[in-house]
Amino acid sequence: MAPVANGHLSSNGNGASHQAPVDPTAARHENTQTIRVNSDKVSYSDDHITSKYEYLNTHVEQVRHDDGTTEYVATPVQRQYKFRTERKVPKTGLMLVGLGGNNGTTISAIILANRHNISFYNKEGLQTPNYYGSLVRASTVRLGTDPATGKDVYVPFSNVLPTVHPNDLVLGGWDISSMPLDKAMARAKVLEYDLQRQVAPYMADMKPLPSVYYPDFIASNQEERADNFLPGNDKAAHVEKIRQDIRDFKSQNGLDKVVVVWTANTERYSEIIPGVNDTADNLLKSVKESHEEVSPSTIFAVACILENAPYINGAPQNTFVPGAIELAERHRAFIGGDDLKTGQTKVKSVLADFLVNAGIKPIGISSYNHLGNNDGYNLSSQRQFRSKEISKSSVVDDCCAANHLLYRPAVPGKKLADGKADKGEHPDHTIVIKYVPSAQDSKVAMDDYTSELCMGGRNRLYITNICEDSILASPLLIDLTIMAELMTRITYSLEGDEQNTRGGEGEWKSMYSVLSLLSYSLKAPVVKPGTDVVNSLNRQRAAATNFLRACIGLAPESDLLLENRLW
């Protein structure tokens, strides 16, 4: 699709103006392209899209026979659901915790540049603003096949269901630094100068609200930035102030909904302590008592849950302690996390999956990173690095656990020599992160994958990934915001649910509180307690696209392509 002119003028840097094209990723193609499913399983009203969906699954029972053999008995199962999606897209606000940081200023500048269609020059020439890197705005999904030509038909991801356009997001948030966003953007040194110059007037009046600052949770080297935080140590008062900030932001901007995303400093891990943060009631009690193990990010989580504002944790710390998840369940509030999956880990979630599924056995994965932005500066502290190390190290766990032919599975109840629970065989997985100021926002990642081949052979893959960290992260923040808002407009009912039957139809319920469907953008996905984490990037994307298809009454995407394989 070629860019289309929208009539806005843009400077060429020499005082002249010209018609600026709108990049397809920012164009409002939802206004010119619609999808209507021709099926008795889907109905459309002015307010809703309602679909009937048959969910097919397979239950497997392992039967161990007296002769020592094991039989896997697979039973197909099906359940009938209805999904209902509100068609009206609400006026939505995005409040960022860490508004004045690298990610906060970059995402603000990206949205403003696209909203005002600000073209700019760099050494490559004239650049058009766009949303490259966004799953929602810059990718397509296969809708089906054109029977006349036999060709696949693809549509923008954002068109399958009504979604917020990022240009329409109202921006605000908190930061421990009081610096206005134009100056904070210059401090971050992420974006091209010509873009900064043009977008700065739109950001000069954007000033962060005072944030929550508990020095014990972030590196001491961040103290010099901290001049804009809520006074005192009364954590219950801090929760109430954050709640009031959300209400005020919503009221002042005439918003229907607000989504809050943490993109501030990585915190140290919180200790999980019985009686402190293990249950919802204990967590609320600990907030009231200003317990030292209640982190700033958890303060924001509690405030958002109580305000029913979806809250996404874009950093690796364990914000969602068990009590926070239980509190979200209690209030039917939406939460999602943890940590943005941008460069090295996203590649790892594809490459490790590929190797294991190909029957090749990775035995060692060594990852080295260096970066020079403030994230790297904060991670130079060991306790904050440990949070990042945990989130990056778990990305290969599920693909290894899925192949018991290559990796010895865990033995339930078995303790290792060091007293830890047996987690089964895994590759040696080493992660190093170093702060190198000269690297600035260009994060350098180098990986060594050593795998065992047939008959004792070895394969080694070396990958160097240089990425501009905040420019990769910002579109993910946009995706998380748009998808979280969409989930607030989707409800479901289970046909034949005798416990919740009203007039012969199951009660409409909201989706489960932990938004694991957002996992594509997250490094260490939080999931429903007791369920398995899926890190495979392909499976994560398939889950998201197939859920959208379910909401419009279409079967899951299939690569079986029987029509191409039969006479």
Coordinates of C-alpha atoms in Angstrom, one line a residue:
M1 CA 0.0 0.0 0.0
A2 CA 1.5 3.4 -1.0
P3 CA 1.4 6.3 1.3
V4 CA -1.5 8.7 0.8
A5 CA -1.5 12.5 1.0
N6 CA -3.5 13.9 3.9
G7 CA -3.2 17.6 3.1
H8 CA -0.9 18.5 6.0
L9 CA 2.1 20.7 5.4
S10 CA 5.6 19.8 6.5
S11 CA 8.8 21.9 6.4
N12 CA 11.7 20.7 4.4
G13 CA 14.2 22.3 6.7
N14 CA 14.8 25.3 4.4
G15 CA 11.6 27.2 5.1
A16 CA 9.6 25.7 2.2
S17 CA 6.6 23.5 2.8
H18 CA 5.2 20.5 0.9
Q19 CA 2.3 18.0 1.1
A20 CA 3.4 15.3 3.5
P21 CA 2.4 11.7 2.9
V22 CA 0.9 9.7 5.7
D23 CA 2.6 6.4 6.3
P24 CA 0.3 3.3 5.9
T25 CA 1.1 2.3 9.5
A26 CA -0.4 5.7 10.7
A27 CA -3.1 6.0 8.1
R28 CA -6.7 5.5 9.3
H29 CA -7.4 2.6 7.0
E30 CA -10.1 1.4 9.4
N31 CA -12.2 4.3 8.0
T32 CA -11.9 2.9 4.4
Q33 CA -11.6 -0.8 4.9
T34 CA -14.1 -2.9 6.9
I35 CA -14.5 -6.6 7.6
R36 CA -17.9 -8.3 7.8
V37 CA -18.1 -12.0 8.4
N38 CA -20.9 -13.7 6.3
S39 CA -22.0 -16.4 8.8
D40 CA -24.9 -17.3 11.0
K41 CA -22.3 -17.5 13.8
V42 CA -21.8 -13.7 13.8
S43 CA -24.3 -10.9 14.4
Y44 CA -23.8 -7.1 14.2
S45 CA -25.6 -4.4 16.0
D46 CA -24.8 -0.7 16.4
D47 CA -23.3 -1.5 19.7
H48 CA -21.7 -4.9 19.5
I49 CA -20.2 -7.7 17.4
T50 CA -21.4 -11.0 18.8
S51 CA -19.9 -14.3 17.7
K52 CA -20.5 -17.9 18.4
Y53 CA -17.3 -19.9 18.8
E54 CA -16.6 -23.6 19.1
Y55 CA -13.4 -24.1 21.0
L56 CA -11.7 -27.4 20.3
N57 CA -9.1 -28.9 22.5
T58 CA -7.6 -32.2 23.3
H59 CA -7.5 -33.8 26.8
V60 CA -4.7 -36.4 27.2
E61 CA -4.7 -39.2 29.8
Q62 CA -1.6 -41.3 30.4
V63 CA -2.5 -44.9 31.2
R64 CA 0.3 -47.0 32.5
H65 CA -0.2 -50.7 31.9
D66 CA 1.1 -53.7 33.9
D67 CA 3.6 -54.6 31.2
G68 CA 5.4 -51.3 31.7
T69 CA 4.0 -49.6 28.6
T70 CA 2.3 -46.2 28.6
E71 CA -0.7 -45.4 26.5
Y72 CA -1.7 -41.8 25.7
V73 CA -5.4 -41.6 25.4
A74 CA -6.4 -38.4 23.5
T75 CA -10.0 -37.2 23.8
P76 CA -11.2 -34.3 21.6
V77 CA -13.3 -31.9 23.6
Q78 CA -15.3 -28.9 22.6
R79 CA -17.0 -26.0 24.3
Q80 CA -19.4 -23.4 22.9
Y81 CA -18.6 -19.8 23.7
K82 CA -20.1 -16.5 22.7
F83 CA -17.9 -13.4 22.5
R84 CA -19.3 -9.9 22.5
T85 CA -17.2 -6.9 21.5
E86 CA -18.3 -3.3 22.0
R87 CA -17.9 -1.5 18.7
K88 CA -17.5 2.1 19.9
V89 CA -13.9 2.9 20.5
P90 CA -13.6 5.0 23.6
K91 CA -11.6 8.2 24.1
T92 CA -8.6 6.7 25.8
G93 CA -5.8 8.2 27.9
L94 CA -2.3 6.6 28.3
M95 CA -0.6 7.5 31.6
L96 CA 3.1 6.4 31.7
V97 CA 5.0 5.8 35.0
G98 CA 8.4 7.1 33.9
L99 CA 6.9 9.8 31.5
G100 CA 10.2 11.7 31.5
G101 CA 12.5 8.7 30.8
N102 CA 13.9 7.4 27.5
N103 CA 10.8 5.3 26.7
G104 CA 8.3 7.9 28.0
T105 CA 9.7 10.8 26.0
T106 CA 10.2 8.6 22.9
I107 CA 6.7 7.2 22.8
S108 CA 5.3 10.7 23.4
A109 CA 7.4 12.1 20.5
I110 CA 6.4 9.3 18.2
I111 CA 2.7 9.7 18.8
L112 CA 2.9 13.5 18.5
A113 CA 4.9 13.3 15.3
N114 CA 2.4 10.9 13.8
R115 CA -0.6 12.9 15.0
H116 CA 0.8 16.1 13.4
N117 CA 2.4 14.3 10.5
I118 CA 5.8 15.8 11.2
S119 CA 8.3 14.8 8.5
F120 CA 12.0 15.3 9.4
Y121 CA 15.4 14.9 7.9
N122 CA 18.3 12.6 8.9
K123 CA 21.4 11.6 7.0
E124 CA 19.3 9.2 4.9
G125 CA 17.0 12.0 3.7
L126 CA 13.4 12.9 4.4
Q127 CA 11.7 10.6 6.9
T128 CA 7.9 10.2 7.3
P129 CA 6.6 9.4 10.8
N130 CA 5.4 5.9 11.2
Y131 CA 4.6 3.1 13.7
Y132 CA 7.1 0.5 12.5
G133 CA 7.7 -2.1 15.2
S134 CA 4.0 -2.1 16.3
L135 CA 2.2 -5.4 16.0
V136 CA -1.2 -3.7 15.9
R137 CA -0.4 -0.9 13.5
A138 CA 2.4 -2.3 11.3
S139 CA 1.5 -6.0 10.8
T140 CA -1.2 -7.9 8.9
V141 CA -3.1 -11.1 9.5
R142 CA -4.3 -13.6 7.0
L143 CA -8.1 -13.3 6.8
G144 CA -8.7 -16.2 4.3
T145 CA -8.4 -17.1 0.6
D146 CA -9.9 -15.4 -2.4
P147 CA -11.7 -18.3 -4.2
A148 CA -11.4 -16.6 -7.5
T149 CA -7.6 -16.4 -7.5
G150 CA -6.6 -18.8 -4.8
K151 CA -4.5 -16.1 -3.3
D152 CA -4.3 -15.3 0.5
V153 CA -6.1 -12.1 1.6
Y154 CA -4.3 -10.1 4.3
V155 CA -5.8 -7.3 6.4
P156 CA -4.2 -4.9 8.9
F157 CA -4.1 -6.4 12.4
S158 CA -5.8 -3.2 13.7
N159 CA -8.8 -3.7 11.4
V160 CA -10.0 -7.1 12.7
L161 CA -11.7 -5.5 15.7
P162 CA -12.3 -1.8 16.4
T163 CA -9.2 -0.5 18.1
V164 CA -7.9 2.8 19.4
H165 CA -5.7 4.7 16.9
P166 CA -2.5 5.7 18.7
N167 CA -2.7 9.2 17.3
D168 CA -5.9 9.6 19.5
L169 CA -4.2 8.6 22.8
V170 CA -4.2 11.4 25.4
L171 CA -0.8 11.4 27.1
G172 CA 0.2 12.0 30.7
G173 CA 1.9 10.4 33.6
W174 CA 4.4 10.5 36.4
D175 CA 8.1 10.7 36.9
I176 CA 10.5 11.3 39.7
S177 CA 12.2 13.9 37.5
S178 CA 10.3 17.2 37.1
M179 CA 12.0 18.0 33.8
P180 CA 9.4 19.0 31.1
L181 CA 9.3 16.5 28.2
D182 CA 11.0 18.6 25.6
K183 CA 14.1 18.9 27.8
A184 CA 13.8 15.3 28.9
M185 CA 13.7 14.2 25.3
A186 CA 16.9 16.1 24.6
R187 CA 18.4 14.5 27.7
A188 CA 17.5 11.0 26.4
K189 CA 19.4 11.5 23.1
V190 CA 17.2 8.9 21.3
L191 CA 15.6 10.8 18.4
E192 CA 17.1 12.7 15.5
Y193 CA 17.7 16.3 16.1
D194 CA 15.4 17.6 13.3
L195 CA 12.5 15.6 14.8
Q196 CA 13.3 16.8 18.3
R197 CA 13.4 20.4 17.0
Q198 CA 9.9 20.1 15.4
V199 CA 8.1 18.1 18.1
A200 CA 9.6 20.0 21.1
P201 CA 7.0 22.8 21.0
Y202 CA 4.2 20.2 21.5
M203 CA 6.1 18.7 24.5
A204 CA 7.3 21.8 26.3
D205 CA 4.1 22.1 28.4
M206 CA 4.0 18.4 29.2
K207 CA 5.2 18.0 32.8
P208 CA 5.2 14.8 34.8
L209 CA 3.1 14.5 37.9
P210 CA 5.1 13.7 41.1
S211 CA 5.7 9.9 41.3
V212 CA 6.4 7.4 44.0
Y213 CA 10.1 7.2 45.1
Y214 CA 11.4 4.6 47.6
P215 CA 15.2 4.8 47.2
D216 CA 15.7 1.2 48.3
F217 CA 14.0 -0.2 45.2
I218 CA 16.1 1.5 42.5
A219 CA 19.8 2.1 42.1
S220 CA 21.3 4.9 44.2
N221 CA 22.7 6.5 41.1
Q222 CA 19.1 7.6 40.3
E223 CA 19.0 9.9 43.3
E224 CA 20.2 12.9 41.3
R225 CA 17.1 12.7 39.1
A226 CA 14.7 12.5 42.0
D227 CA 13.2 16.0 42.5
N228 CA 9.5 15.2 41.8
F229 CA 8.0 12.7 44.1
L230 CA 5.2 12.3 46.6
P231 CA 6.3 13.4 50.1
G232 CA 6.4 11.2 53.2
N233 CA 6.4 7.5 53.7
D234 CA 2.6 6.9 54.0
K235 CA 2.1 4.3 51.3
A236 CA -1.7 4.3 51.7
A237 CA -1.7 8.0 51.1
H238 CA 0.4 7.5 48.0
V239 CA -2.1 4.9 46.7
E240 CA -4.9 7.4 47.2
K241 CA -2.9 10.2 45.5
I242 CA -2.3 8.0 42.4
R243 CA -6.0 7.1 42.3
Q244 CA -6.9 10.8 42.4
D245 CA -4.3 11.6 39.7
I246 CA -6.0 9.0 37.4
R247 CA -9.5 10.4 38.2
D248 CA -8.3 14.0 37.6
F249 CA -6.6 13.1 34.3
K250 CA -9.7 11.3 33.1
S251 CA -12.0 14.2 34.1
Q252 CA -9.8 17.0 32.7
N253 CA -9.4 15.4 29.3
G254 CA -13.0 14.0 29.0
L255 CA -11.7 10.4 28.8
D256 CA -13.8 7.3 28.8
K257 CA -10.9 5.0 29.9
V258 CA -7.3 5.3 31.1
V259 CA -4.5 2.7 30.7
V260 CA -1.5 2.9 32.9
V261 CA 1.9 1.5 31.8
W262 CA 5.0 1.3 34.0
T263 CA 8.1 2.2 31.9
A264 CA 10.2 3.6 34.8
N265 CA 13.4 2.2 36.3
T266 CA 13.8 -1.4 36.9
E267 CA 13.3 -2.2 40.6
R268 CA 14.9 -4.8 42.7
Y269 CA 12.7 -7.9 43.4
S270 CA 10.3 -7.7 46.3
E271 CA 10.6 -10.4 48.9
I272 CA 7.4 -12.6 49.0
I273 CA 6.6 -12.7 52.7
P274 CA 3.7 -14.6 54.2
G275 CA 1.4 -12.1 55.9
V276 CA 2.8 -9.2 53.9
N277 CA 2.1 -9.6 50.2
D278 CA 0.9 -13.2 49.7
T279 CA -2.8 -12.4 49.7
A280 CA -4.9 -9.4 48.7
D281 CA -5.9 -8.6 52.3
N282 CA -2.4 -8.9 53.5
L283 CA -1.1 -6.6 50.7
L284 CA -3.7 -4.0 51.5
K285 CA -2.8 -4.2 55.2
S286 CA 0.9 -3.8 54.3
V287 CA 0.1 -0.7 52.2
K288 CA -1.8 0.7 55.2
E289 CA 1.2 0.0 57.4
S290 CA 3.7 1.3 54.8
H291 CA 5.6 -2.0 54.9
E292 CA 9.1 -1.7 53.5
E293 CA 8.6 -4.6 50.9
V294 CA 5.7 -2.8 49.1
S295 CA 7.4 -1.4 46.0
P296 CA 6.6 1.7 44.0
S297 CA 5.4 -0.4 41.1
T298 CA 3.1 -2.3 43.3
I299 CA 1.7 0.9 44.8
F300 CA 0.7 1.9 41.2
A301 CA -0.7 -1.6 40.6
V302 CA -2.9 -1.4 43.7
A303 CA -4.1 2.1 42.8
C304 CA -4.9 1.1 39.2
I305 CA -6.7 -2.1 40.3
L306 CA -8.9 0.0 42.7
E307 CA -9.6 2.5 40.0
N308 CA -10.3 -0.2 37.4
A309 CA -7.6 1.2 35.1
P310 CA -5.7 -1.5 33.2
Y311 CA -2.1 -1.6 34.4
I312 CA 0.8 -3.0 32.5
N313 CA 4.3 -3.6 34.0
G314 CA 6.9 -2.9 31.3
A315 CA 9.9 -3.7 33.6
P316 CA 11.2 -7.0 34.9
Q317 CA 10.6 -6.6 38.7
N318 CA 7.9 -8.8 40.4
T319 CA 5.3 -6.0 40.6
F320 CA 2.5 -8.5 40.6
V321 CA 3.2 -10.3 43.9
P322 CA 0.5 -12.9 44.7
G323 CA -1.5 -10.4 46.7
A324 CA -1.7 -8.0 43.7
I325 CA -3.0 -10.8 41.4
E326 CA -5.6 -11.8 44.0
L327 CA -6.6 -8.2 44.4
A328 CA -7.0 -7.8 40.6
E329 CA -9.1 -11.0 40.5
R330 CA -11.3 -9.6 43.3
H331 CA -12.0 -6.4 41.5
R332 CA -12.1 -8.0 38.0
A333 CA -9.4 -5.5 37.0
F334 CA -6.9 -6.0 34.2
I335 CA -3.2 -6.3 34.7
G336 CA -0.3 -7.5 32.4
G337 CA 3.4 -7.9 32.4
D338 CA 6.4 -8.3 32.8
D339 CA 9.2 -6.5 31.0
L340 CA 9.2 -5.4 27.3
K341 CA 10.5 -8.0 24.8
T342 CA 12.4 -5.9 22.3
G343 CA 15.7 -7.2 20.8
Q344 CA 17.8 -10.0 22.1
T345 CA 15.1 -11.9 24.0
K346 CA 12.7 -11.6 21.1
V347 CA 15.3 -13.2 18.8
K348 CA 16.0 -15.9 21.5
S349 CA 12.3 -16.8 21.8
V350 CA 12.3 -17.6 18.1
L351 CA 15.8 -19.1 17.7
A352 CA 15.7 -21.4 20.7
D353 CA 12.2 -22.6 19.7
F354 CA 13.4 -23.3 16.2
L355 CA 16.4 -25.3 17.3
V356 CA 14.5 -27.5 19.8
N357 CA 11.6 -28.0 17.3
A358 CA 14.2 -29.1 14.7
G359 CA 15.5 -31.7 17.1
I360 CA 18.7 -29.9 17.7
K361 CA 19.8 -29.6 21.4
P362 CA 21.0 -26.2 22.6
I363 CA 23.4 -27.0 25.5
G364 CA 24.7 -23.5 26.1
I365 CA 23.3 -20.0 25.6
S366 CA 25.6 -17.1 26.6
S367 CA 24.2 -13.6 26.2
Y368 CA 26.2 -10.4 26.7
N369 CA 24.7 -6.9 26.6
H370 CA 26.0 -3.4 26.9
L371 CA 24.0 -0.2 26.8
G372 CA 24.5 3.4 27.8
N373 CA 21.1 4.9 28.5
N374 CA 19.7 5.5 31.9
D375 CA 18.2 2.0 31.9
G376 CA 21.8 0.6 31.7
Y377 CA 22.9 3.1 34.4
N378 CA 20.2 1.8 36.7
L379 CA 21.0 -1.8 35.9
S380 CA 24.6 -1.3 36.8
S381 CA 23.4 -1.9 40.4
Q382 CA 23.4 -5.6 41.2
R383 CA 20.0 -5.9 42.8
Q384 CA 18.3 -4.2 39.8
F385 CA 20.4 -6.4 37.4
R386 CA 19.1 -9.5 39.1
S387 CA 15.5 -8.5 38.2
K388 CA 16.5 -8.2 34.5
E389 CA 18.5 -11.5 34.7
I390 CA 15.5 -13.4 36.0
S391 CA 13.2 -12.1 33.2
K392 CA 15.7 -12.8 30.4
S393 CA 16.7 -16.2 31.6
S394 CA 13.2 -17.8 31.6
V395 CA 12.6 -17.4 27.9
V396 CA 13.8 -20.8 26.9
D397 CA 12.2 -22.8 29.7
D398 CA 9.0 -23.8 28.0
C399 CA 10.5 -24.9 24.7
C400 CA 13.0 -27.2 26.6
A401 CA 10.2 -28.6 28.9
A402 CA 8.2 -29.4 25.7
N403 CA 10.8 -31.8 24.4
H404 CA 11.5 -34.7 26.8
L405 CA 13.5 -36.5 24.0
L406 CA 16.2 -33.8 24.2
Y407 CA 16.0 -32.7 27.8
R408 CA 15.4 -34.8 30.9
P409 CA 12.1 -33.6 32.5
A410 CA 11.8 -32.5 36.0
V411 CA 11.1 -35.1 38.7
P412 CA 8.3 -34.0 41.0
G413 CA 9.4 -33.7 44.6
K414 CA 13.0 -34.4 43.8
K415 CA 15.7 -32.1 45.4
L416 CA 19.0 -31.4 43.9
A417 CA 22.3 -31.5 45.8
D418 CA 22.0 -27.8 46.6
G419 CA 18.6 -28.3 48.1
K420 CA 16.7 -26.7 45.3
A421 CA 13.7 -28.3 43.5
D422 CA 14.5 -30.3 40.4
K423 CA 13.5 -28.2 37.3
G424 CA 14.7 -30.7 34.8
E425 CA 17.5 -30.4 32.3
H426 CA 18.2 -27.0 30.7
P427 CA 20.9 -25.4 28.6
D428 CA 23.6 -23.5 30.5
H429 CA 22.2 -20.0 30.2
T430 CA 24.4 -17.1 31.1
I431 CA 23.4 -13.4 30.9
V432 CA 25.8 -10.4 31.4
I433 CA 24.7 -6.8 31.2
K434 CA 27.3 -3.9 31.3
Y435 CA 26.8 -0.2 31.4
V436 CA 28.8 1.5 28.7
P437 CA 27.9 5.2 28.5
S438 CA 29.2 5.7 25.0
A439 CA 26.7 3.2 23.6
Q440 CA 23.9 5.6 24.6
D441 CA 20.5 4.2 23.5
S442 CA 22.0 1.7 21.0
K443 CA 22.0 -1.6 22.9
V444 CA 24.5 -4.1 21.8
A445 CA 23.7 -7.8 22.3
M446 CA 25.9 -10.7 21.5
D447 CA 24.8 -14.3 21.8
D448 CA 26.6 -17.6 21.6
Y449 CA 24.3 -20.6 21.0
T450 CA 26.1 -23.9 21.3
S451 CA 24.1 -27.0 20.3
E452 CA 24.6 -30.7 20.2
L453 CA 24.1 -32.4 16.9
C454 CA 23.7 -36.0 15.8
M455 CA 26.5 -38.3 16.9
G456 CA 28.2 -35.8 19.2
G457 CA 28.6 -33.1 16.6
R458 CA 28.5 -29.4 17.6
N459 CA 26.8 -26.4 16.1
R460 CA 27.6 -22.8 17.2
L461 CA 25.6 -19.7 16.2
Y462 CA 26.9 -16.3 17.0
I463 CA 24.5 -13.4 16.7
T464 CA 25.2 -9.7 17.2
N465 CA 22.1 -7.5 17.6
I466 CA 22.5 -3.7 17.7
C467 CA 19.2 -2.0 18.3
E468 CA 18.0 1.4 19.4
D469 CA 16.4 0.3 22.6
S470 CA 13.7 3.0 23.2
I471 CA 12.7 3.1 19.5
L472 CA 12.1 -0.6 19.7
A473 CA 10.3 -0.4 23.0
S474 CA 7.9 2.5 22.3
P475 CA 5.8 0.7 19.7
L476 CA 5.4 -2.2 22.1
L477 CA 4.1 0.2 24.8
I478 CA 1.6 1.4 22.2
D479 CA 0.5 -2.2 21.4
L480 CA 0.1 -3.1 25.0
T481 CA -2.1 0.0 25.6
I482 CA -4.3 -0.7 22.6
M483 CA -4.7 -4.4 23.3
A484 CA -5.4 -3.8 27.0
E485 CA -8.1 -1.2 26.1
L486 CA -9.6 -3.7 23.6
M487 CA -9.8 -6.4 26.2
T488 CA -12.0 -4.1 28.4
R489 CA -14.6 -4.2 25.6
I490 CA -14.8 -7.9 25.2
T491 CA -17.0 -10.2 27.2
Y492 CA -17.9 -13.8 26.9
S493 CA -20.5 -16.4 27.9
L494 CA -20.2 -20.1 28.1
E495 CA -23.3 -21.9 26.6
G496 CA -24.6 -24.5 28.9
D497 CA -23.0 -22.9 32.0
E498 CA -25.7 -23.9 34.5
Q499 CA -24.2 -21.8 37.3
N500 CA -24.6 -18.6 35.4
T501 CA -27.7 -19.1 33.2
R502 CA -30.0 -16.1 32.5
G503 CA -32.8 -16.7 30.1
G504 CA -31.2 -19.7 28.7
E505 CA -27.9 -17.9 27.9
G506 CA -24.7 -17.8 30.0
E507 CA -23.9 -14.6 31.9
W508 CA -21.6 -12.2 30.1
K509 CA -18.3 -12.1 31.9
S510 CA -15.1 -10.1 31.4
M511 CA -11.9 -11.8 30.5
Y512 CA -9.6 -13.1 33.2
S513 CA -7.7 -10.4 35.0
V514 CA -4.1 -11.4 34.0
L515 CA -3.9 -10.4 30.3
S516 CA -1.7 -13.2 29.1
L517 CA -2.8 -12.5 25.5
L518 CA -0.3 -9.6 25.7
S519 CA 2.6 -11.9 26.0
Y520 CA 3.9 -11.3 22.4
S521 CA 5.3 -8.0 23.7
L522 CA 6.5 -9.2 27.1
K523 CA 9.7 -10.9 28.1
A524 CA 8.5 -12.7 31.2
P525 CA 4.8 -13.1 30.8
V526 CA 2.6 -13.1 33.9
V527 CA -0.1 -15.8 33.5
K528 CA -3.0 -17.2 35.4
P529 CA -1.6 -18.8 38.6
G530 CA -1.1 -22.5 38.0
T531 CA -0.9 -22.3 34.2
D532 CA 2.2 -22.7 32.0
V533 CA 4.0 -19.7 30.6
V534 CA 4.4 -19.7 26.8
N535 CA 7.5 -17.9 25.6
S536 CA 7.5 -19.0 21.9
L537 CA 7.0 -15.9 19.8
N538 CA 5.1 -17.8 17.1
R539 CA 2.7 -19.3 19.6
Q540 CA 2.2 -15.9 21.3
R541 CA 1.3 -14.2 18.0
A542 CA -1.0 -17.1 17.0
A543 CA -2.8 -16.8 20.3
A544 CA -3.5 -13.1 19.8
T545 CA -4.6 -13.4 16.1
N546 CA -6.7 -16.5 16.7
F547 CA -8.5 -14.7 19.6
L548 CA -9.3 -11.8 17.4
R549 CA -10.7 -14.3 14.8
A550 CA -12.8 -16.0 17.5
C551 CA -14.4 -12.6 18.3
I552 CA -15.6 -12.4 14.7
G553 CA -16.7 -16.0 14.5
L554 CA -13.8 -17.4 12.4
A555 CA -11.9 -20.6 13.0
P556 CA -8.3 -20.4 14.1
E557 CA -5.7 -19.7 11.4
S558 CA -4.6 -23.0 9.9
D559 CA -1.6 -23.8 7.7
L560 CA -3.1 -27.2 6.8
L561 CA -4.1 -25.9 3.4
L562 CA -5.9 -29.1 2.4
E563 CA -7.1 -27.5 -0.8
N564 CA -3.5 -27.4 -2.0
R565 CA -2.6 -30.9 -1.0
L566 CA -5.5 -33.0 -2.3
W567 CA -6.6 -33.9 -5.9

